């Protein structure tokens, strides 16, 4: 079995500060085990709590030296973990926007996958922010991405993607046994929908769900929900961290996945198919 962890953060609008906190968590996580280890970070793991335009500025500033990915790759190699690095802004010069990208690094520090967030958060929410318009500065992705890690097929999503079950079904169709959901869910929507949606995605697709969240009140006043969680293929909660900075860990038991899928073979029984643009 493979260990998998979700790190919960209260990310600041300062890359160096956030890298220090992430490293502290990684140091604690990896001190007591020699097993293969997958670690999931939240959405916007290296910069959050400023203006949305500052994410674009950061993407521009770091596009030549690729500083954000280099820093994360260095941590993955230093601590010998497969790091599913939440999301970082990667500059797209042609559109003068950035992709909100989940980059995956193996234990040698090599990047083995990248998923660009498909569904952008353009909504009205009854919180201090009121209006969110992610598409103003962010370019949506167009690929469904899985990656094989330590003998496990992992499907990649980011935050708002959670509301689109078609994406999760596509990931299951591509062999996903685990689906990760790095997030910065608002407190209002989190309280209403977070757990229900995560359990539903686990049950529907008979996969482990590993959701790493942002938590607390950030520098710009945004409030995020936290409640990082690991759910098994039967929909049962294995571990959860409601509040604060910290981490949770569980073991991925592929026998449990096989058992659940054999007992209720929904993949075979399903009468519907879905198509999504541009598979990878």
GROMACS .gro file of C-alpha atoms in nm:
model
  280
    1UNK     CA    1   0.000   0.000   0.000
    2UNK     CA    2   0.104   0.360  -0.063
    3UNK     CA    3   0.076   0.646   0.184
    4UNK     CA    4  -0.111   0.953   0.064
    5UNK     CA    5  -0.135   1.283   0.249
    6UNK     CA    6  -0.320   1.610   0.209
    7UNK     CA    7  -0.160   1.926   0.345
    8UNK     CA    8  -0.390   2.209   0.455
    9UNK     CA    9  -0.256   2.564   0.433
   10UNK     CA   10  -0.349   2.924   0.496
   11UNK     CA   11  -0.151   3.051   0.202
   12UNK     CA   12  -0.020   3.408   0.205
   13UNK     CA   13   0.058   3.640  -0.087
   14UNK     CA   14   0.429   3.563  -0.046
   15UNK     CA   15   0.599   3.270  -0.217
   16UNK     CA   16   0.894   3.239   0.022
   17UNK     CA   17   0.669   3.227   0.328
   18UNK     CA   18   0.451   2.958   0.174
   19UNK     CA   19   0.746   2.744   0.070
   20UNK     CA   20   0.872   2.754   0.429
   21UNK     CA   21   0.536   2.634   0.565
   22UNK     CA   22   0.509   2.358   0.304
   23UNK     CA   23   0.860   2.239   0.385
   24UNK     CA   24   0.778   2.228   0.755
   25UNK     CA   25   0.480   2.005   0.683
   26UNK     CA   26   0.680   1.780   0.450
   27UNK     CA   27   0.953   1.742   0.709
   28UNK     CA   28   0.702   1.623   0.967
   29UNK     CA   29   0.524   1.394   0.722
   30UNK     CA   30   0.828   1.209   0.599
   31UNK     CA   31   1.014   1.172   0.927
   32UNK     CA   32   0.846   0.850   1.034
   33UNK     CA   33   0.809   0.637   0.722
   34UNK     CA   34   1.012   0.491   0.439
   35UNK     CA   35   0.707   0.394   0.233
   36UNK     CA   36   0.626   0.544  -0.102
   37UNK     CA   37   0.441   0.865  -0.033
   38UNK     CA   38   0.212   1.088  -0.236
   39UNK     CA   39   0.150   1.438  -0.098
   40UNK     CA   40  -0.126   1.671  -0.221
   41UNK     CA   41  -0.111   2.049  -0.172
   42UNK     CA   42  -0.406   2.290  -0.195
   43UNK     CA   43  -0.502   2.510  -0.489
   44UNK     CA   44  -0.288   2.827  -0.511
   45UNK     CA   45  -0.035   2.666  -0.279
   46UNK     CA   46   0.242   2.922  -0.339
   47UNK     CA   47   0.043   3.245  -0.364
   48UNK     CA   48  -0.304   3.332  -0.234
   49UNK     CA   49  -0.476   3.617  -0.056
   50UNK     CA   50  -0.378   3.901  -0.285
   51UNK     CA   51  -0.554   4.053  -0.583
   52UNK     CA   52  -0.625   3.821  -0.875
   53UNK     CA   53  -0.414   4.049  -1.096
   54UNK     CA   54  -0.116   3.972  -0.871
   55UNK     CA   55  -0.140   3.605  -0.968
   56UNK     CA   56  -0.095   3.714  -1.329
   57UNK     CA   57   0.197   3.937  -1.232
   58UNK     CA   58   0.360   3.644  -1.051
   59UNK     CA   59   0.312   3.421  -1.354
   60UNK     CA   60   0.479   3.683  -1.576
   61UNK     CA   61   0.767   3.735  -1.333
   62UNK     CA   62   0.849   3.366  -1.303
   63UNK     CA   63   0.791   3.246  -1.659
   64UNK     CA   64   1.154   3.273  -1.770
   65UNK     CA   65   1.324   3.097  -1.479
   66UNK     CA   66   1.022   2.875  -1.398
   67UNK     CA   67   1.088   2.954  -1.033
   68UNK     CA   68   0.761   2.817  -0.896
   69UNK     CA   69   0.797   2.472  -1.048
   70UNK     CA   70   1.168   2.458  -0.971
   71UNK     CA   71   1.100   2.527  -0.602
   72UNK     CA   72   0.833   2.257  -0.581
   73UNK     CA   73   1.047   2.004  -0.767
   74UNK     CA   74   1.328   2.073  -0.523
   75UNK     CA   75   1.100   1.995  -0.228
   76UNK     CA   76   0.976   1.673  -0.386
   77UNK     CA   77   1.332   1.553  -0.438
   78UNK     CA   78   1.456   1.667  -0.096
   79UNK     CA   79   1.184   1.478   0.090
   80UNK     CA   80   1.152   1.185  -0.150
   81UNK     CA   81   0.780   1.225  -0.212
   82UNK     CA   82   0.559   1.239  -0.515
   83UNK     CA   83   0.425   1.594  -0.486
   84UNK     CA   84   0.089   1.682  -0.642
   85UNK     CA   85   0.146   2.052  -0.614
   86UNK     CA   86  -0.205   2.193  -0.583
   87UNK     CA   87  -0.192   2.469  -0.838
   88UNK     CA   88   0.041   2.749  -0.946
   89UNK     CA   89  -0.006   3.024  -1.207
   90UNK     CA   90   0.181   2.950  -1.532
   91UNK     CA   91   0.204   3.233  -1.785
   92UNK     CA   92   0.051   3.200  -2.132
   93UNK     CA   93   0.202   3.487  -2.330
   94UNK     CA   94  -0.021   3.463  -2.636
   95UNK     CA   95  -0.336   3.538  -2.434
   96UNK     CA   96  -0.157   3.737  -2.158
   97UNK     CA   97  -0.327   3.512  -1.903
   98UNK     CA   98  -0.216   3.223  -1.686
   99UNK     CA   99  -0.329   2.866  -1.647
  100UNK     CA  100  -0.415   2.751  -1.295
  101UNK     CA  101  -0.198   2.443  -1.317
  102UNK     CA  102  -0.153   2.137  -1.099
  103UNK     CA  103   0.202   2.012  -1.149
  104UNK     CA  104   0.306   1.664  -1.038
  105UNK     CA  105   0.664   1.580  -0.942
  106UNK     CA  106   0.805   1.236  -0.866
  107UNK     CA  107   1.042   1.158  -0.581
  108UNK     CA  108   1.340   1.241  -0.804
  109UNK     CA  109   1.203   1.590  -0.862
  110UNK     CA  110   1.102   1.528  -1.223
  111UNK     CA  111   0.775   1.675  -1.345
  112UNK     CA  112   0.559   1.385  -1.466
  113UNK     CA  113   0.223   1.554  -1.530
  114UNK     CA  114   0.049   1.888  -1.557
  115UNK     CA  115  -0.323   1.954  -1.539
  116UNK     CA  116  -0.467   2.296  -1.624
  117UNK     CA  117  -0.794   2.373  -1.444
  118UNK     CA  118  -1.085   2.316  -1.681
  119UNK     CA  119  -1.373   2.485  -1.499
  120UNK     CA  120  -1.324   2.848  -1.396
  121UNK     CA  121  -1.497   2.998  -1.093
  122UNK     CA  122  -1.715   3.279  -1.234
  123UNK     CA  123  -1.991   3.299  -0.972
  124UNK     CA  124  -2.179   3.509  -0.720
  125UNK     CA  125  -2.149   3.397  -0.358
  126UNK     CA  126  -2.296   3.551  -0.045
  127UNK     CA  127  -1.967   3.614   0.132
  128UNK     CA  128  -1.732   3.910   0.179
  129UNK     CA  129  -1.607   3.880  -0.178
  130UNK     CA  130  -1.955   3.858  -0.341
  131UNK     CA  131  -1.830   3.815  -0.698
  132UNK     CA  132  -1.562   3.584  -0.836
  133UNK     CA  133  -1.442   3.606  -1.197
  134UNK     CA  134  -1.155   3.363  -1.238
  135UNK     CA  135  -1.169   3.382  -1.618
  136UNK     CA  136  -1.060   3.748  -1.617
  137UNK     CA  137  -0.696   3.649  -1.577
  138UNK     CA  138  -0.704   3.270  -1.610
  139UNK     CA  139  -0.703   3.060  -1.927
  140UNK     CA  140  -0.904   2.738  -1.895
  141UNK     CA  141  -0.740   2.406  -1.971
  142UNK     CA  142  -0.870   2.158  -2.227
  143UNK     CA  143  -0.732   1.818  -2.126
  144UNK     CA  144  -0.833   1.539  -1.891
  145UNK     CA  145  -0.518   1.416  -1.716
  146UNK     CA  146  -0.425   1.104  -1.522
  147UNK     CA  147  -0.079   1.005  -1.405
  148UNK     CA  148   0.064   0.675  -1.282
  149UNK     CA  149   0.235   0.712  -0.945
  150UNK     CA  150   0.380   0.426  -0.741
  151UNK     CA  151   0.164   0.177  -0.930
  152UNK     CA  152  -0.154   0.382  -0.877
  153UNK     CA  153  -0.344   0.576  -1.142
  154UNK     CA  154  -0.426   0.923  -1.013
  155UNK     CA  155  -0.678   1.158  -1.175
  156UNK     CA  156  -0.620   1.532  -1.143
  157UNK     CA  157  -0.881   1.801  -1.074
  158UNK     CA  158  -0.884   2.144  -0.910
  159UNK     CA  159  -1.149   2.293  -0.679
  160UNK     CA  160  -1.450   2.410  -0.888
  161UNK     CA  161  -1.406   2.098  -1.105
  162UNK     CA  162  -1.569   1.914  -0.815
  163UNK     CA  163  -1.913   2.033  -0.930
  164UNK     CA  164  -1.878   1.858  -1.268
  165UNK     CA  165  -1.928   1.482  -1.230
  166UNK     CA  166  -1.864   1.428  -1.602
  167UNK     CA  167  -1.497   1.510  -1.549
  168UNK     CA  168  -1.468   1.261  -1.264
  169UNK     CA  169  -1.637   0.993  -1.478
  170UNK     CA  170  -1.387   1.061  -1.756
  171UNK     CA  171  -1.102   1.018  -1.509
  172UNK     CA  172  -1.252   0.688  -1.390
  173UNK     CA  173  -1.285   0.580  -1.754
  174UNK     CA  174  -0.914   0.653  -1.795
  175UNK     CA  175  -0.835   0.418  -1.507
  176UNK     CA  176  -0.822   0.652  -1.208
  177UNK     CA  177  -0.810   0.476  -0.872
  178UNK     CA  178  -0.749   0.798  -0.679
  179UNK     CA  179  -0.873   1.146  -0.771
  180UNK     CA  180  -0.715   1.450  -0.610
  181UNK     CA  181  -0.901   1.775  -0.544
  182UNK     CA  182  -0.668   2.059  -0.439
  183UNK     CA  183  -0.900   2.342  -0.345
  184UNK     CA  184  -0.961   2.689  -0.209
  185UNK     CA  185  -1.334   2.644  -0.144
  186UNK     CA  186  -1.506   2.947   0.000
  187UNK     CA  187  -1.638   2.914   0.354
  188UNK     CA  188  -1.997   2.969   0.237
  189UNK     CA  189  -1.998   2.711  -0.041
  190UNK     CA  190  -1.784   2.475   0.164
  191UNK     CA  191  -2.027   2.466   0.451
  192UNK     CA  192  -2.311   2.394   0.210
  193UNK     CA  193  -2.163   2.154  -0.043
  194UNK     CA  194  -1.802   2.042   0.019
  195UNK     CA  195  -1.856   1.711   0.195
  196UNK     CA  196  -2.166   1.613  -0.006
  197UNK     CA  197  -1.989   1.664  -0.337
  198UNK     CA  198  -1.670   1.487  -0.234
  199UNK     CA  199  -1.851   1.182  -0.100
  200UNK     CA  200  -2.068   1.168  -0.411
  201UNK     CA  201  -1.765   1.174  -0.642
  202UNK     CA  202  -1.602   0.894  -0.440
  203UNK     CA  203  -1.916   0.679  -0.438
  204UNK     CA  204  -2.010   0.736  -0.804
  205UNK     CA  205  -1.665   0.648  -0.932
  206UNK     CA  206  -1.552   0.403  -0.664
  207UNK     CA  207  -1.225   0.584  -0.610
  208UNK     CA  208  -1.032   0.734  -0.324
  209UNK     CA  209  -1.083   1.110  -0.307
  210UNK     CA  210  -0.801   1.317  -0.159
  211UNK     CA  211  -0.892   1.683  -0.114
  212UNK     CA  212  -0.637   1.934   0.019
  213UNK     CA  213  -0.788   2.268   0.111
  214UNK     CA  214  -0.702   2.624   0.196
  215UNK     CA  215  -0.826   2.727   0.539
  216UNK     CA  216  -0.902   3.050   0.723
  217UNK     CA  217  -0.910   3.423   0.658
  218UNK     CA  218  -0.650   3.534   0.406
  219UNK     CA  219  -0.476   3.867   0.360
  220UNK     CA  220  -0.740   4.002   0.124
  221UNK     CA  221  -1.027   3.903   0.354
  222UNK     CA  222  -1.129   3.590   0.162
  223UNK     CA  223  -1.241   3.306   0.384
  224UNK     CA  224  -1.171   2.947   0.284
  225UNK     CA  225  -1.330   2.639   0.431
  226UNK     CA  226  -1.049   2.394   0.504
  227UNK     CA  227  -1.183   2.048   0.596
  228UNK     CA  228  -0.915   1.865   0.398
  229UNK     CA  229  -1.029   1.507   0.369
  230UNK     CA  230  -0.953   1.156   0.244
  231UNK     CA  231  -1.252   0.941   0.145
  232UNK     CA  232  -1.247   0.575   0.044
  233UNK     CA  233  -1.426   0.415  -0.256
  234UNK     CA  234  -1.727   0.327  -0.039
  235UNK     CA  235  -1.772   0.693   0.051
  236UNK     CA  236  -1.645   0.660   0.407
  237UNK     CA  237  -1.431   0.933   0.558
  238UNK     CA  238  -1.088   0.799   0.655
  239UNK     CA  239  -0.926   1.120   0.776
  240UNK     CA  240  -1.031   1.485   0.798
  241UNK     CA  241  -0.873   1.812   0.915
  242UNK     CA  242  -1.148   2.070   0.972
  243UNK     CA  243  -0.934   2.368   1.071
  244UNK     CA  244  -0.581   2.502   1.085
  245UNK     CA  245  -0.256   2.432   0.906
  246UNK     CA  246  -0.157   2.067   0.912
  247UNK     CA  247  -0.187   1.737   0.732
  248UNK     CA  248  -0.374   1.409   0.719
  249UNK     CA  249  -0.252   1.072   0.594
  250UNK     CA  250  -0.407   0.743   0.486
  251UNK     CA  251  -0.304   0.433   0.294
  252UNK     CA  252  -0.438   0.361  -0.052
  253UNK     CA  253  -0.560   0.001  -0.050
  254UNK     CA  254  -0.608  -0.114  -0.409
  255UNK     CA  255  -0.777  -0.432  -0.281
  256UNK     CA  256  -1.053  -0.213  -0.134
  257UNK     CA  257  -1.105  -0.050  -0.475
  258UNK     CA  258  -1.131  -0.391  -0.642
  259UNK     CA  259  -1.369  -0.517  -0.376
  260UNK     CA  260  -1.610  -0.223  -0.408
  261UNK     CA  261  -1.607  -0.229  -0.789
  262UNK     CA  262  -1.673  -0.603  -0.795
  263UNK     CA  263  -1.961  -0.577  -0.549
  264UNK     CA  264  -2.139  -0.297  -0.739
  265UNK     CA  265  -2.009  -0.289  -1.100
  266UNK     CA  266  -2.145   0.053  -1.195
  267UNK     CA  267  -1.887   0.095  -1.471
  268UNK     CA  268  -2.031  -0.208  -1.651
  269UNK     CA  269  -2.392  -0.114  -1.581
  270UNK     CA  270  -2.365   0.249  -1.692
  271UNK     CA  271  -2.587   0.321  -1.997
  272UNK     CA  272  -2.444   0.666  -2.064
  273UNK     CA  273  -2.119   0.795  -2.209
  274UNK     CA  274  -1.973   1.143  -2.188
  275UNK     CA  275  -1.729   1.313  -2.417
  276UNK     CA  276  -1.490   1.590  -2.324
  277UNK     CA  277  -1.267   1.796  -2.549
  278UNK     CA  278  -0.912   1.684  -2.605
  279UNK     CA  279  -0.806   1.387  -2.393
  280UNK     CA  280  -0.452   1.326  -2.273
   0.00000   0.00000   0.00000
